XYZ file of N, CA and C in Angstrom:
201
model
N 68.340 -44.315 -18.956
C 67.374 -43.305 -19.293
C 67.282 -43.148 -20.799
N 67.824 -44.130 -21.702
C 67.786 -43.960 -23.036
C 66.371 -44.165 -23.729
N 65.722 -44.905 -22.989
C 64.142 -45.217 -23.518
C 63.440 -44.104 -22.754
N 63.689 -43.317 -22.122
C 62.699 -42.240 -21.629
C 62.538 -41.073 -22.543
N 61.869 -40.508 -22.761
C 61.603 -39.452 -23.419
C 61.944 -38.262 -22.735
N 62.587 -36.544 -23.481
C 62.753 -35.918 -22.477
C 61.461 -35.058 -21.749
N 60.287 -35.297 -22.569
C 59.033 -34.536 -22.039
C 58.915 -35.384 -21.123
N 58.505 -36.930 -20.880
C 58.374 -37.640 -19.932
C 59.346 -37.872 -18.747
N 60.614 -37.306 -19.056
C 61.456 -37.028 -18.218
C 61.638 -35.982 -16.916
N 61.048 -35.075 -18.040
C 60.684 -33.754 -16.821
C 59.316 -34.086 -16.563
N 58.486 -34.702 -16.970
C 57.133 -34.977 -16.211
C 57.586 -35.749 -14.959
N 57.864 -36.754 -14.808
C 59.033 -37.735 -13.851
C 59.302 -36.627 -12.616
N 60.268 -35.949 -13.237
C 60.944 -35.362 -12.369
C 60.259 -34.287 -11.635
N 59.467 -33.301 -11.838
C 58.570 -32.207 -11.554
C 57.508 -33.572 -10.795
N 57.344 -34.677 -11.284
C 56.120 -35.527 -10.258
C 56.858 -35.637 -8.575
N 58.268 -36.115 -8.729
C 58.993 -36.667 -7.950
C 59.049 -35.669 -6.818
N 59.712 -34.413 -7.101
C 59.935 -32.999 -6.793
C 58.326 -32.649 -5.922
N 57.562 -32.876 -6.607
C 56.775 -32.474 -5.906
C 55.676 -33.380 -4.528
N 55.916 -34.725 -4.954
C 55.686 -35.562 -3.724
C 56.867 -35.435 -2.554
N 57.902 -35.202 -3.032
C 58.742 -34.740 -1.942
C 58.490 -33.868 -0.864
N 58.529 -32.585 -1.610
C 57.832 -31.410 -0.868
C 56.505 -31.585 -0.233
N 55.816 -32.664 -0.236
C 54.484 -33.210 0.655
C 55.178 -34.150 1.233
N 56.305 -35.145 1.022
C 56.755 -35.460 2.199
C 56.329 -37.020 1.901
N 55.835 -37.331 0.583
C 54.998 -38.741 0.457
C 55.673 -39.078 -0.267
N 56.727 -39.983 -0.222
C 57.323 -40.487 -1.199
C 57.645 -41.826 -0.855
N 57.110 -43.118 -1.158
C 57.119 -44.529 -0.997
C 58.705 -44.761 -1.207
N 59.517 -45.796 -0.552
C 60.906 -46.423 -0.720
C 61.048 -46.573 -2.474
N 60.077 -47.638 -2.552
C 60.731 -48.076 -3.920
C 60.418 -46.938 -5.080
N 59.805 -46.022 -4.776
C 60.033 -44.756 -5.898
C 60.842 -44.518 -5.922
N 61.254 -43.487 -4.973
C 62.512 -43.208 -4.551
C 63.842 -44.025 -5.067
N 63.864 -45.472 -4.984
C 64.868 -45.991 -5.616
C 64.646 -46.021 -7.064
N 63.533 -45.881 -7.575
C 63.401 -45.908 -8.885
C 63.856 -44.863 -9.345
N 63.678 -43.355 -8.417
C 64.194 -42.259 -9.332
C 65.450 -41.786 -9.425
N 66.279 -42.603 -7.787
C 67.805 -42.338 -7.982
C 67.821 -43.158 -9.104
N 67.355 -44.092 -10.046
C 68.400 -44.622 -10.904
C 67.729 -44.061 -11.942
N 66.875 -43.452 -12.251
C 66.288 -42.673 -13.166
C 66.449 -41.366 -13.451
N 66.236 -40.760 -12.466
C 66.599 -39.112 -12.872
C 67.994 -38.683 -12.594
N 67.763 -37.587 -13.600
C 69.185 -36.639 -13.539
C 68.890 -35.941 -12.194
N 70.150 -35.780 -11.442
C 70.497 -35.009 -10.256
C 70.211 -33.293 -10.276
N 70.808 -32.783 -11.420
C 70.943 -31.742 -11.974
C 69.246 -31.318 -12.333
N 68.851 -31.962 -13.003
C 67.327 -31.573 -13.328
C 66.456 -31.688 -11.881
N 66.617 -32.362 -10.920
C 65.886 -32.142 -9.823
C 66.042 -31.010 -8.523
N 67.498 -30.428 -8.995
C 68.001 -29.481 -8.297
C 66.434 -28.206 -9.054
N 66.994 -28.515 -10.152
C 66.340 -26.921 -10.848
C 64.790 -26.963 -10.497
N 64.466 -28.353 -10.915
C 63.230 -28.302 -10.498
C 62.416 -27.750 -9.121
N 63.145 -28.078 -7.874
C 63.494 -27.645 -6.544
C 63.462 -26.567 -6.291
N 64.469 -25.736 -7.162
C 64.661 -24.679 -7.090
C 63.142 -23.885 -7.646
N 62.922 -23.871 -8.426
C 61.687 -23.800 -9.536
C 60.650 -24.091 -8.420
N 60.263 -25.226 -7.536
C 58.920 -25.339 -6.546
C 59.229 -24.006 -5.340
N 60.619 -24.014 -4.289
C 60.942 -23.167 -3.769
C 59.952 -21.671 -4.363
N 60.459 -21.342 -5.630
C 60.378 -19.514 -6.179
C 58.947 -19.743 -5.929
N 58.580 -21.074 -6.971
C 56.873 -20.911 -6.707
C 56.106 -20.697 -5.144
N 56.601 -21.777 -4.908
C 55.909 -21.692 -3.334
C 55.791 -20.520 -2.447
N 57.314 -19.833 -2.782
C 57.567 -18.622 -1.703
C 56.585 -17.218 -2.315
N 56.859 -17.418 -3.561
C 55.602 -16.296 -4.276
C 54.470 -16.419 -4.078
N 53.895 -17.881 -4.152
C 52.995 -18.112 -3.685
C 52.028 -17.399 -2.445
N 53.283 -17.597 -1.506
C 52.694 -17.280 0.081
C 53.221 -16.065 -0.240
N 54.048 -15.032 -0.771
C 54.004 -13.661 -0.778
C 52.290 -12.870 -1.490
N 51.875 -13.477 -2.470
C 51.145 -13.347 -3.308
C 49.573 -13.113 -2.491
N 49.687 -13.918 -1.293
C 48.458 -14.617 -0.802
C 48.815 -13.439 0.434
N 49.507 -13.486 1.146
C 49.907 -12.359 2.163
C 49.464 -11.284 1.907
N 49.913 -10.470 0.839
C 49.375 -9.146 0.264
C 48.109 -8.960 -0.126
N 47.584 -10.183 -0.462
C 45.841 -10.321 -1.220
C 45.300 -10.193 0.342
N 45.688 -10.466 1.920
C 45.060 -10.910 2.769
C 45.454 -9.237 3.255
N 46.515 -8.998 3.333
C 46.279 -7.314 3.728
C 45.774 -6.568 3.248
N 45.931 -6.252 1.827
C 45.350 -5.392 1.177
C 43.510 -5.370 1.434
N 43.103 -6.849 1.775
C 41.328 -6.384 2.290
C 41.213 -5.777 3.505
């Protein structure tokens, strides 16, 4: 990961993170990103789609009661 950049790194990783969570993620990505990404940065990231997502659907719940 010495030639990666760290902006392009978390671009990477937030891409990865989020084809996951759709569930589309081709083999050989996947092997590309175990040898590419940090473990640690995809946790947070994870964590980070989770808060979003769940606010998300809290956000949208309340907009649908409140009419």
């Amino acid at each position: 990961m010495a030639g990666v950049s760290p902006k392009k790194s978390i671009w990477r990783t937030a891409k990865a993170v989020a084809w996951s969570f759709a569930g589309l993620r081709s083999r050989g990505d996947y092997e590309e990103d175990v040898k590419n990404l940090n473990p640690i940065h995809i946790i947070v990231a994870g964590l980070v789609g989770v808060f979003v997502f769940v606010a998300a659907l809290v956000l949208l719940v309340n907009w649908m009661v409140a009419r």
